[in-house]
Tab-separated table of C-alpha atoms in Angstrom:
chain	number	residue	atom	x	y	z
A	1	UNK	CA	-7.049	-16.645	0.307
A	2	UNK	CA	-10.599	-17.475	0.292
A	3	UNK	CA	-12.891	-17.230	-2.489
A	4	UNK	CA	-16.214	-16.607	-0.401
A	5	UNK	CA	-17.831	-13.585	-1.822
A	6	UNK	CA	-17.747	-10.477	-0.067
A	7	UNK	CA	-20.282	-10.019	2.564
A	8	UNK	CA	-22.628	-7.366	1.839
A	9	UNK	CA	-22.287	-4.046	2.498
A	10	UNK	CA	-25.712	-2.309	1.943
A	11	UNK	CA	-24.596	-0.173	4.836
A	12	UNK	CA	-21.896	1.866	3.049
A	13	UNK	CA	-22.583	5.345	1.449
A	14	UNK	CA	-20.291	4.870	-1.134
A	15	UNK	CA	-19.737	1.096	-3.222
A	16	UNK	CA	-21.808	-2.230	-3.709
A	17	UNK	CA	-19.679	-5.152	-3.876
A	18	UNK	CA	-18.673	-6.889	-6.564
A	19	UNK	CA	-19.015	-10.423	-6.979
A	20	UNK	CA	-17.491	-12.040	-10.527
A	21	UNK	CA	-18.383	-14.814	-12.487
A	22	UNK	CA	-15.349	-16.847	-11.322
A	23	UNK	CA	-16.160	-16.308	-7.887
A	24	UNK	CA	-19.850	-17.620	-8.544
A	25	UNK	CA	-18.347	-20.800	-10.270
A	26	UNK	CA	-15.748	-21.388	-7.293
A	27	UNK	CA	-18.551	-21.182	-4.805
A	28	UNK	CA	-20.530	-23.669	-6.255
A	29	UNK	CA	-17.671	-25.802	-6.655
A	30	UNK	CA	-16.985	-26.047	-3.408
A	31	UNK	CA	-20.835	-26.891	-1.845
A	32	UNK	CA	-20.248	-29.697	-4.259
A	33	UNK	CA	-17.309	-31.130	-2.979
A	34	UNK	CA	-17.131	-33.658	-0.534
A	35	UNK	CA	-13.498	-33.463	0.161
A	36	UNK	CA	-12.015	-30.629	3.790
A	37	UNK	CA	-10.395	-28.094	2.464
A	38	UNK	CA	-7.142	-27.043	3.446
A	39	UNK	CA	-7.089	-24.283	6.584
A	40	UNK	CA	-5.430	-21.479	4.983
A	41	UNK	CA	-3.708	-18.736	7.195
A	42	UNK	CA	-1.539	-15.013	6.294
A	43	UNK	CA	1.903	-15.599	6.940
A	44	UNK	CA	3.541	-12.870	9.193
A	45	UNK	CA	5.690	-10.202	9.205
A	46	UNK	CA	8.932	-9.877	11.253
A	47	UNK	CA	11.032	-6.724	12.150
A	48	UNK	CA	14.095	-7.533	9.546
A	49	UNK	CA	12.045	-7.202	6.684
A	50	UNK	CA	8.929	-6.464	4.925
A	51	UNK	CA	7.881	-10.057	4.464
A	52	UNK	CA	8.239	-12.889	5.951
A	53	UNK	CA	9.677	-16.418	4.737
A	54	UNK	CA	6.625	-18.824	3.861
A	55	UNK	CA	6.688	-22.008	6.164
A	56	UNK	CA	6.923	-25.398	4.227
A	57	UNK	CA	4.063	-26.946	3.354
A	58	UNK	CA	3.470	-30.048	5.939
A	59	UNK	CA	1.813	-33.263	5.189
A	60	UNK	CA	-1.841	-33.962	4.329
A	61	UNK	CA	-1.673	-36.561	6.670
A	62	UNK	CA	-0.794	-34.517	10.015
A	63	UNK	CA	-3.545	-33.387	12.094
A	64	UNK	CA	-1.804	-29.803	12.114
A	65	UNK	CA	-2.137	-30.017	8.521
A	66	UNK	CA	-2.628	-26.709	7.069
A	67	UNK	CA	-1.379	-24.565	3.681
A	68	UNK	CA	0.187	-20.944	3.855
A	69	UNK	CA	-1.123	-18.447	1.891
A	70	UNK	CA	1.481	-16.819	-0.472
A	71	UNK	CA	1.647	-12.875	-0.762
A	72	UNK	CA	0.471	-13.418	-4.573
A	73	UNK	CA	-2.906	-14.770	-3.639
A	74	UNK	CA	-5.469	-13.980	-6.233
A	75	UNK	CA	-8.204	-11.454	-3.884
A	76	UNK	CA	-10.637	-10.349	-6.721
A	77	UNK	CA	-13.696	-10.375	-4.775
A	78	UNK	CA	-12.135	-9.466	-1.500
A	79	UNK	CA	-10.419	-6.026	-3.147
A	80	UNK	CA	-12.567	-4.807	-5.687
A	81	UNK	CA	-16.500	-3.033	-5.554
A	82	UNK	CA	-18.627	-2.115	-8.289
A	83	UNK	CA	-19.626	1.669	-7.468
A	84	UNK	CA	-23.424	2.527	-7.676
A	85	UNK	CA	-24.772	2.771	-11.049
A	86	UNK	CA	-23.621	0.361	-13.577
A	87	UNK	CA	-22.423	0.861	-17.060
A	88	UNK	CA	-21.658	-1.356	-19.758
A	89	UNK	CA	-18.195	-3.243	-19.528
A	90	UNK	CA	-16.862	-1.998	-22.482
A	91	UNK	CA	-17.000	1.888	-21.196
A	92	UNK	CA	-15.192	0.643	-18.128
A	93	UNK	CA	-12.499	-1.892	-19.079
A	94	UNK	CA	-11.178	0.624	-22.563
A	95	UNK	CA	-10.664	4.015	-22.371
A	96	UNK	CA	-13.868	5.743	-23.581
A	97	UNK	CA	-12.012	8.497	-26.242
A	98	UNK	CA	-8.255	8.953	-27.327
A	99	UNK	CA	-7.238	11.928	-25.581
A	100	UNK	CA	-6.086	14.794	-27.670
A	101	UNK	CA	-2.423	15.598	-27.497
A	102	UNK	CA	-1.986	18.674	-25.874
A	103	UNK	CA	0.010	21.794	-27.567
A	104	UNK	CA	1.337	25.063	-25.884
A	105	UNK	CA	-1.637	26.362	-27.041
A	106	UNK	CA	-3.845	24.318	-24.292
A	107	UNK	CA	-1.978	25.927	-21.324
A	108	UNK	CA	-2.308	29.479	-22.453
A	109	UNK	CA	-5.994	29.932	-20.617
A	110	UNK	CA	-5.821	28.135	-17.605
A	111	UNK	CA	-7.795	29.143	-14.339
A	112	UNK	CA	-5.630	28.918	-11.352
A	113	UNK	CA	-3.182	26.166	-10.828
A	114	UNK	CA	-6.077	23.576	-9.986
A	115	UNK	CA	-7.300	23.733	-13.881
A	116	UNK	CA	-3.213	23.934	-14.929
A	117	UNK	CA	-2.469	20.570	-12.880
A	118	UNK	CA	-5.336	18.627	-14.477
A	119	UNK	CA	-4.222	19.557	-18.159
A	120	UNK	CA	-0.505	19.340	-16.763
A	121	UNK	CA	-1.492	15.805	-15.610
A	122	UNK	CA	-3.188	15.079	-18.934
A	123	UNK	CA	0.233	15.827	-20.987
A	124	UNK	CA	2.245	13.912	-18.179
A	125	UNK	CA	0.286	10.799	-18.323
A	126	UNK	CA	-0.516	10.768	-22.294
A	127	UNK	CA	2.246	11.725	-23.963
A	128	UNK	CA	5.594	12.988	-22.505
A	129	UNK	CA	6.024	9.617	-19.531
A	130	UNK	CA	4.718	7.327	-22.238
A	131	UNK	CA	6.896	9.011	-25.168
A	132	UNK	CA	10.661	8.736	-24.792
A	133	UNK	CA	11.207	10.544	-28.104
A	134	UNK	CA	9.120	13.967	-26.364
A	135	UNK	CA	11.270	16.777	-27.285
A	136	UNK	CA	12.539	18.441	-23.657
A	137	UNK	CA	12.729	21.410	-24.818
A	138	UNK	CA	8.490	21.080	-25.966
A	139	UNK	CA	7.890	20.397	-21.978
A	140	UNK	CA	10.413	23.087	-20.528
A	141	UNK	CA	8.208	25.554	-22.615
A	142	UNK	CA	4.637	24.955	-21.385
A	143	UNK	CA	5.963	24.759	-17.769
A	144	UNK	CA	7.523	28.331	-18.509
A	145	UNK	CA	3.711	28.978	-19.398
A	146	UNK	CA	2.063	27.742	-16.468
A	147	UNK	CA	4.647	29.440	-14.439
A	148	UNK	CA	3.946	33.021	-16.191
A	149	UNK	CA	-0.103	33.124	-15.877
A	150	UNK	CA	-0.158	31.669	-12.268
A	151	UNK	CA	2.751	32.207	-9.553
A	152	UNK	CA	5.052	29.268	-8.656
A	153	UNK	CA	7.525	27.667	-10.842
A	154	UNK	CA	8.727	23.863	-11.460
A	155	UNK	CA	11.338	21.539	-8.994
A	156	UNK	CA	12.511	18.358	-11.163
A	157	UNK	CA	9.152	18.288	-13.378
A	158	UNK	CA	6.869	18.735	-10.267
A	159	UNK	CA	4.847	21.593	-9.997
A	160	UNK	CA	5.952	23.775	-6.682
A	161	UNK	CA	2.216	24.793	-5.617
A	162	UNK	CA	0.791	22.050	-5.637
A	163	UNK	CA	4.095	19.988	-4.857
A	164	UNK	CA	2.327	17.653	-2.357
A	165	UNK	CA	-0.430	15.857	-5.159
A	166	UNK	CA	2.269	15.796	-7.536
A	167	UNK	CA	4.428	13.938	-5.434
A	168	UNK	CA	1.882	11.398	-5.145
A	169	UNK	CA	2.778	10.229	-9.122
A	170	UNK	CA	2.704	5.966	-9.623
A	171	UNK	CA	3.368	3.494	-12.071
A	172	UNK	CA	1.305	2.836	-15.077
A	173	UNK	CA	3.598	0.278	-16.037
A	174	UNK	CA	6.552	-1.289	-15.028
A	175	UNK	CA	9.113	1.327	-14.391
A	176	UNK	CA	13.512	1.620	-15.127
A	177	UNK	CA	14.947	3.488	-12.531
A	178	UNK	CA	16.975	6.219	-15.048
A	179	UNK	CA	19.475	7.977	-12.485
A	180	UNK	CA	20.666	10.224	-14.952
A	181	UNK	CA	17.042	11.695	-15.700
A	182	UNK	CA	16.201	12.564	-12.040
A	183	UNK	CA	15.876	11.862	-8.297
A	184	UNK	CA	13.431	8.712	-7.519
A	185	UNK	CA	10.767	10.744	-6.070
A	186	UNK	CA	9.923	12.600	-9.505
A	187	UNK	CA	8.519	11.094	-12.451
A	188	UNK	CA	11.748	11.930	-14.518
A	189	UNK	CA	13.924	9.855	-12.760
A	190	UNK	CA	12.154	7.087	-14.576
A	191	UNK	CA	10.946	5.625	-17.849
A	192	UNK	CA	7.891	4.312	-18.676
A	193	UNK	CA	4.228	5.564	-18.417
A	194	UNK	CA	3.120	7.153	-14.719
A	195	UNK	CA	-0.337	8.752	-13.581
A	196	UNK	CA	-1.602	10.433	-10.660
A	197	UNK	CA	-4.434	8.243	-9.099
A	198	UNK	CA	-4.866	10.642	-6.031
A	199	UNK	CA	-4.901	13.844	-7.946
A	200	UNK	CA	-8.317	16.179	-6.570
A	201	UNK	CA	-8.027	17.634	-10.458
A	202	UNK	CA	-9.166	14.958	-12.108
A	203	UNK	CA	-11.630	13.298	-9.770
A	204	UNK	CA	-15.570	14.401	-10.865
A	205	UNK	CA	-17.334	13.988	-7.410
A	206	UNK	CA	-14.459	16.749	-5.432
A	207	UNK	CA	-15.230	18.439	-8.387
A	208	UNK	CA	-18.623	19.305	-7.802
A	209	UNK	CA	-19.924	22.691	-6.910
A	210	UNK	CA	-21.026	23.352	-3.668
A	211	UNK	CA	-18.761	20.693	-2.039
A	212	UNK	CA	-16.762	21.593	1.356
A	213	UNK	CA	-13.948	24.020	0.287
A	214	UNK	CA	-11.113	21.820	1.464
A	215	UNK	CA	-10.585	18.526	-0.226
A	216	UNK	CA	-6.411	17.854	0.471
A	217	UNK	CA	-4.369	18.363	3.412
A	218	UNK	CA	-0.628	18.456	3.489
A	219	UNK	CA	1.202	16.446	7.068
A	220	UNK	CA	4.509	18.372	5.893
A	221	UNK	CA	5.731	21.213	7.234
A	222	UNK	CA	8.099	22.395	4.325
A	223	UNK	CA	9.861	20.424	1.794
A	224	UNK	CA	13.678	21.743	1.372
A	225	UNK	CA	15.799	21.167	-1.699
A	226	UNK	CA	19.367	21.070	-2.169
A	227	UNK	CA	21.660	20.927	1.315
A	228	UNK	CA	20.184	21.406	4.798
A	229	UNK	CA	22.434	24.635	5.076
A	230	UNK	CA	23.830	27.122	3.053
A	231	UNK	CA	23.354	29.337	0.354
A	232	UNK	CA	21.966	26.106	-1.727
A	233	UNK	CA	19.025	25.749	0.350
A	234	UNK	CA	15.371	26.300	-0.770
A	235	UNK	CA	12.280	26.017	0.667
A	236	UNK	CA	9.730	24.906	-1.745
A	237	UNK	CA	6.894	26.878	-1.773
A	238	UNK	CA	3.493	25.206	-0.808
A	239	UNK	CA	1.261	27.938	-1.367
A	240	UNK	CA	0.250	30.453	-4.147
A	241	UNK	CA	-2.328	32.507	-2.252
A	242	UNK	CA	-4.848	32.173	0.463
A	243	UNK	CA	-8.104	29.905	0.017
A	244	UNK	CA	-10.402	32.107	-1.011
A	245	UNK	CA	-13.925	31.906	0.424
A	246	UNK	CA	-16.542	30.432	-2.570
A	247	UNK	CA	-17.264	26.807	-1.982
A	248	UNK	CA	-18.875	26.905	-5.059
A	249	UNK	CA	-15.355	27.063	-7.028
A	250	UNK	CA	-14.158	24.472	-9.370
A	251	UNK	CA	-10.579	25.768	-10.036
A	252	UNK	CA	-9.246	26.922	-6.664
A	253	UNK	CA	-6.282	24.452	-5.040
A	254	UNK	CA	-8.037	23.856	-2.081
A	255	UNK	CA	-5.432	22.285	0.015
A	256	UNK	CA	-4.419	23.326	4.483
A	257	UNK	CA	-0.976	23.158	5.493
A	258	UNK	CA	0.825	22.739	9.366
A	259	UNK	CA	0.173	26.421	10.163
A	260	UNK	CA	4.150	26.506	10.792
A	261	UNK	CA	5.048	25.367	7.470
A	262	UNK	CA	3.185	27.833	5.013
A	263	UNK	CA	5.568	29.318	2.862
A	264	UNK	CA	5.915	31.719	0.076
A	265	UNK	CA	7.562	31.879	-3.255
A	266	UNK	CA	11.384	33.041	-2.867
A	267	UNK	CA	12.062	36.210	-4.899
A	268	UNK	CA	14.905	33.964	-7.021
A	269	UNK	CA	14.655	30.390	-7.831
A	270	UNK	CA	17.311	27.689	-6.923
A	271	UNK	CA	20.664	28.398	-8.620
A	272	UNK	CA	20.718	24.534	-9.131
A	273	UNK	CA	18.350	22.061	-9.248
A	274	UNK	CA	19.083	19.783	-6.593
A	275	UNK	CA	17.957	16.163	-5.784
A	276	UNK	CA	17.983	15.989	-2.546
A	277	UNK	CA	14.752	16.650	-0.673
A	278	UNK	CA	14.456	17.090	3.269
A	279	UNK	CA	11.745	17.076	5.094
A	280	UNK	CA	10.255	15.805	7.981
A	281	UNK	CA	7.116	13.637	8.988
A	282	UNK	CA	6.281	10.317	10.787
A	283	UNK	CA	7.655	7.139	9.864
A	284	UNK	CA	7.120	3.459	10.693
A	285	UNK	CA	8.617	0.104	9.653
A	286	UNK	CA	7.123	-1.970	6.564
A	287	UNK	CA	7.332	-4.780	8.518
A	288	UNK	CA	3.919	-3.847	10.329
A	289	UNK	CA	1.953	-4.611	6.957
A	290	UNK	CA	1.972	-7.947	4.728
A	291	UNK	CA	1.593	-7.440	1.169
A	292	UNK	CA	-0.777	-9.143	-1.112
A	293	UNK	CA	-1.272	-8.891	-5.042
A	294	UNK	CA	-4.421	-7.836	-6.166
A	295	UNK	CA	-6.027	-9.273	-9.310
A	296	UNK	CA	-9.112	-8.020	-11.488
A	297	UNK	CA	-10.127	-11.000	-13.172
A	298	UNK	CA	-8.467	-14.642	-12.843
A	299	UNK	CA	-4.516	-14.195	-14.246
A	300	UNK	CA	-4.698	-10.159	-14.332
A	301	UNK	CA	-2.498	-8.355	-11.797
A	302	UNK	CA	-3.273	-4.463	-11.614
A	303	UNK	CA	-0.999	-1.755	-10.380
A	304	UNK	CA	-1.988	-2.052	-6.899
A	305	UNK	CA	-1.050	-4.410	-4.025
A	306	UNK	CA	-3.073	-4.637	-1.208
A	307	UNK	CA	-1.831	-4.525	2.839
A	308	UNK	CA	-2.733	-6.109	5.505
A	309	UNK	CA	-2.110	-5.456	9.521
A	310	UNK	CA	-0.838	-7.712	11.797
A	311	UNK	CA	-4.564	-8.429	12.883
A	312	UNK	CA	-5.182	-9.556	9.458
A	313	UNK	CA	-7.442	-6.568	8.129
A	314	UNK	CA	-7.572	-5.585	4.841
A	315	UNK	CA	-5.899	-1.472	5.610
A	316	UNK	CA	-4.465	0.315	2.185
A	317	UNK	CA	-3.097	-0.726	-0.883
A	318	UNK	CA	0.232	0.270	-2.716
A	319	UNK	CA	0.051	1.409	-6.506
A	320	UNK	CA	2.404	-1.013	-7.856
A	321	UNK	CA	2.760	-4.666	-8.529
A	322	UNK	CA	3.622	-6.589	-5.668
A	323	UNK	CA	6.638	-8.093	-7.529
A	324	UNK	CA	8.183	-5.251	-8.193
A	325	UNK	CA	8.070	-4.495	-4.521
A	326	UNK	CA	9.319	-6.969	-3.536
A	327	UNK	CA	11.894	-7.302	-5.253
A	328	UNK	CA	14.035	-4.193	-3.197
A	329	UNK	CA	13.932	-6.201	-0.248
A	330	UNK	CA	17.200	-6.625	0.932
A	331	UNK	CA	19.054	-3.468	-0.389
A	332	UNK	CA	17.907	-1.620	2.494
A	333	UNK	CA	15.552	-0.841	5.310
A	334	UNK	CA	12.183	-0.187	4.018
A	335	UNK	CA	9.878	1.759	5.577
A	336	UNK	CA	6.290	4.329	5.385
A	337	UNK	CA	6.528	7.849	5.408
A	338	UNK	CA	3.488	10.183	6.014
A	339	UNK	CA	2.858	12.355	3.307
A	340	UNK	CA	-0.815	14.068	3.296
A	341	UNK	CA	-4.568	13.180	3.482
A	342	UNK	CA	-7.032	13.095	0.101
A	343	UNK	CA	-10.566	14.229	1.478
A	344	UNK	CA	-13.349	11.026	0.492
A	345	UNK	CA	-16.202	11.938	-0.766
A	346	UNK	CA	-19.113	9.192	-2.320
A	347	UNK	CA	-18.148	7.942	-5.460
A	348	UNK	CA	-19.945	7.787	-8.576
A	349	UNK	CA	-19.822	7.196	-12.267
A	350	UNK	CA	-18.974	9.790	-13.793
A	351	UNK	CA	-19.595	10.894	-17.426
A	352	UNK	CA	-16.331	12.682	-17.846
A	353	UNK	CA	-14.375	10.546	-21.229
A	354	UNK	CA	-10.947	11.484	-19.965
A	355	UNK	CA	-8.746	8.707	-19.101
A	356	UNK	CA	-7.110	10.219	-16.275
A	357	UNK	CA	-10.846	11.100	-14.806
A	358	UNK	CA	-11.405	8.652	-11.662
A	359	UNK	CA	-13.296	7.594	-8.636
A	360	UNK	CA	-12.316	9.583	-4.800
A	361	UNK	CA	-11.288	6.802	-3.551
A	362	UNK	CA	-8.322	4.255	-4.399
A	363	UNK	CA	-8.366	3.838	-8.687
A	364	UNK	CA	-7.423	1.130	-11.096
A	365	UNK	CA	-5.956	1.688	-14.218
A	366	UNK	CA	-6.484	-0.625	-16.626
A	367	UNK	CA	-5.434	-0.591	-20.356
A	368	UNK	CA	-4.364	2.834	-20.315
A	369	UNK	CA	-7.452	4.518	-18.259
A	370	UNK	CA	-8.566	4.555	-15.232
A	371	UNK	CA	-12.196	2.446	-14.360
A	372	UNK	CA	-14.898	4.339	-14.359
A	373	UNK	CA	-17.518	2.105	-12.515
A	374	UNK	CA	-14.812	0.132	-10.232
A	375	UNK	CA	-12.293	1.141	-7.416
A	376	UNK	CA	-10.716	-0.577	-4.596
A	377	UNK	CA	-12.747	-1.942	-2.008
A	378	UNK	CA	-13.497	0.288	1.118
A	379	UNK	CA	-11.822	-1.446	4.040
A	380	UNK	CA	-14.803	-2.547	5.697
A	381	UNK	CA	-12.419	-3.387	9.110
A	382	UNK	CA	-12.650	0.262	9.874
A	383	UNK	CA	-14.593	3.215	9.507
A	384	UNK	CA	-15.280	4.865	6.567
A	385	UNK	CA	-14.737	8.938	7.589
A	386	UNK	CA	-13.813	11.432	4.904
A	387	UNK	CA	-10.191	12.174	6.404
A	388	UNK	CA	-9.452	8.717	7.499
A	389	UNK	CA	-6.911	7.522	4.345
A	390	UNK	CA	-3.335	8.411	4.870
A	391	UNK	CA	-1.304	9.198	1.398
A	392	UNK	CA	2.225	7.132	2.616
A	393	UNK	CA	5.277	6.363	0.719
A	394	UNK	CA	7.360	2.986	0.696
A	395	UNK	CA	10.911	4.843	1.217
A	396	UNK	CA	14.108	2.154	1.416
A	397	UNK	CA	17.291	3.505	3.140
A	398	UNK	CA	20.748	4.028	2.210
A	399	UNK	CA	24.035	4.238	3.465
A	400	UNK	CA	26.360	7.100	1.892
A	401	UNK	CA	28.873	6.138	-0.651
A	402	UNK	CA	32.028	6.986	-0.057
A	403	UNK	CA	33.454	9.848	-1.795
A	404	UNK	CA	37.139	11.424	-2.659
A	405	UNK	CA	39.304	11.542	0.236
A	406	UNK	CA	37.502	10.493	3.899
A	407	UNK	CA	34.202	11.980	2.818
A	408	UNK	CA	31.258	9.828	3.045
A	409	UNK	CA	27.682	10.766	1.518
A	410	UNK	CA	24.861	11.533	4.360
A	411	UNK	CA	22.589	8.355	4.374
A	412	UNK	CA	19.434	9.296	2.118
A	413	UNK	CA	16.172	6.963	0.877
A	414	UNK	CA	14.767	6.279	-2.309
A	415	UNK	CA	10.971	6.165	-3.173
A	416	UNK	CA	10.084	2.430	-3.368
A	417	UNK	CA	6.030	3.321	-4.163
A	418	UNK	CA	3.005	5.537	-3.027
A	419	UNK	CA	-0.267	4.475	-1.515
A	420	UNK	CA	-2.840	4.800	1.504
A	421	UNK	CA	-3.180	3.481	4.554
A	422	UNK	CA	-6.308	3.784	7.267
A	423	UNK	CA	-5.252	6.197	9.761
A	424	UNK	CA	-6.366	3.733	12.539
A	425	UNK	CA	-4.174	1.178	11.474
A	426	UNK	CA	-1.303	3.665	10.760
A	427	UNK	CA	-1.817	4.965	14.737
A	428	UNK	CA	-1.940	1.658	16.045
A	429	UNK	CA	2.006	0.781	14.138
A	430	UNK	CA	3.159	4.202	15.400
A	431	UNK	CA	2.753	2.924	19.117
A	432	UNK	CA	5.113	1.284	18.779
A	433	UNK	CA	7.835	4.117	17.440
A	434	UNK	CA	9.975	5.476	20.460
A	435	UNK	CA	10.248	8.090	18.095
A	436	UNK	CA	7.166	9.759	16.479
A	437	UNK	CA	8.754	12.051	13.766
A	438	UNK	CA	12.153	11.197	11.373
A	439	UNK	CA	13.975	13.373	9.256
A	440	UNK	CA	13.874	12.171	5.258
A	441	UNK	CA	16.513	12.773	3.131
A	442	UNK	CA	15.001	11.504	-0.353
A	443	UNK	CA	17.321	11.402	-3.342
């Protein structure tokens, strides 16, 4: 990749870029060198697959001499911008306070589910994903809580209001797939330490009074649990009660649903808890995006790899390490699923010391907090509208296992990672779908 430094971008509302000291030092190492470099080009994508094989290197010597650029290209420039006001690099590279651990107590005087998902998040992300040793029974009684003071209860650790942000959950670490804890598109179906980058809760500037009412919107009609028919079945609810009419609110949910899908909370809960969840929404082939790592300084991968069309623009990031990625090629089809739309708004610094407390648009977390004063670049390839980033996830296929007798299990797909993608570049893959919508069967 090359190590120009970002153009600039005085025309954006929102970021400034960034431009590091290594950058600086590579750009003046190359006006003095006298020596061509090397033409350096993306490899591509092909339909069987989410990446492509790199082509060997050819001779120095040829006149179609050229090197490939590997997926694990360092793009620190390219990726990340420096929001507007600047801090001190020690406020934004530590985590500014140790969050308190969080008792019962906390959850006892919360104001609508908005406030009991940010303190919700704060226990997740602090304490019970990063403790293995958290006693269940400790969690199972501050969801039963929440659940009394505001209406909706809990489906495998998720909260069912607000059941589209919480799905949105990603690494803060490398992850173990733990079967026996959950299904792969909750939290407890893994161990190690998660957070919810894309949570509305915990971002300062959606937080602000007198902001438009409506900062999330949900692409699913319903989410059912358990089998597609029966007595089994649930529909998990996706709303508590209608948006009320004061902008000016901090603590109201805030989030539109399909008009067909709104649904209500079912008089009984689930006799079981299932892990099996159906739904259905738009879904294209990974093979339309590349991936690339991104890296914060020199050596330093962060949680997020960065995609790239078949045009070669810069068009969402996924929050995980490329590695890890890629490393489920091959055990099925991968592909993106459509999941909802986070509402950007210009970001700023904020003042707030809470780890979890970030930026609108795409986060970093860095030892243990999220950056207060850096995000992910804007994509500067396309525009920059307030409902233009699509929340996707990387899903991977399955064929049933065979079971007793000549019963075989209904294919299903497993949650790979979570991320955004422009909308425009998400349109332009789906032209090419015979099919626009799928159904999902996620275990």
């Amino acid at each position: 990749m090359s190590t120009d430094p970002p153009s600039s971008r005085g025309s954006s509302p929102y970021l400034r870029p960034r431009l590091s000291l290594s950058t600086v030092n590579t750009i003046f190492a190359r006006r003095n060198s006298k020596s061509p470099q090397p033409d350096q080009r993306p490899s591509t994508a092909h339909s069987s697959g989410l990446l492509s094989p790199l082509e060997p290197a050819r001779s120095r010597s040829s006149s179609t001499s050229r090197s490939i650029r590997s997926f694990t290209s360092k793009s620190t420039g390219k990726w990340i911008s420096r929001l507007k006001r600047t801090r001190s690099a020690s406020t934004n590279s530590v985590m500014c306070e140790e969050t308190k651990p969080l008792k019962k107590a906390d959850f006892k005087e919360v104001e609508g589910w908005f406030d009991a998902f940010r303190k919700y998040n704060l226990l997740i992300t602090n304490q019970v994903s990063v403790d293995p040793q958290f006693p269940t029974a400790e969690l199972s009684k501050i969801q039963k809580i929440i659940s009394e003071i505001e209406e909706g209860r809990f489906i495998q650790d998720l909260p069912e209001p607000l059941f589209d942000i919480a799905l949105l959950w990603c690494p803060a670490e490398n992850l173990t797939r733990n079967p026996g804890g959950g299904p792969s598109w909750s939290w407890k179906g893994w161990t190690g330490g998660v957070n919810f980058p894309f949570d509305p809760s915990s971002c300062p500037d959606v937080r602000k009074r007198g902001e438009e009412a409506v900062f999330f919107e949900s692409k699913i009609n319903s989410f059912i649990l358990g089998p597609e028919s029966g007595p089994e079945r649930y529909t998990i609810m996706n709303r508590v009660s209608p948006l009320k009419s004061d902008p000016t609110s901090t603590q109201l949910s805030r989030i539109t649903y399909p008009r067909a899908g709104l649904q209500i909370l079912a008089a009984q809960p689930p006799e079981t808890e299932s892990d099996t969840l159906r739904f259905t929404t738009e879904k294209i082939a990974a093979s339309n995006f590349r991936m690339e790592q991104i890296y914060y300084e020199k050596n330093e991968l962060l949680l997020c790899t960065g995609l790239v069309d078949t045009q070669g623009r810069q068009c969402g990031v996924l929050m995980d390490y490329e590695k890890n990625i890629s490393a489920r090629q091959g055990e099925g089809e991968l592909h993106y699923i459509l999941l909802s739309i986070n509402r950007r708004v210009p970001s700023s610094i904020s003042n707030n010391k809470s780890n979890i407390s970030h930026p609108s648009g795409i986060p970093i977390w860095r030892e243990r907090a999220f950056l207060k004063n850096e995000e992910i670049e804007d994509l500067t390839d396309f525009d920059e509208g307030e409902w233009n980033m699509y929340n996707v996830m990387l899903i991977q296929e399955l064929k049933g296992d065979a079971l007793a007798g000549e019963t075989v299990q209904e294919p299903f797909s497993r949650r790979v990672a979570v991320g955004r993608i422009h909308k425009d570049a998400w349109n332009e893959a789906m032209k090419v779908n015979a099919d626009r919508y799928a159904k999902i069967v996620l275990r």
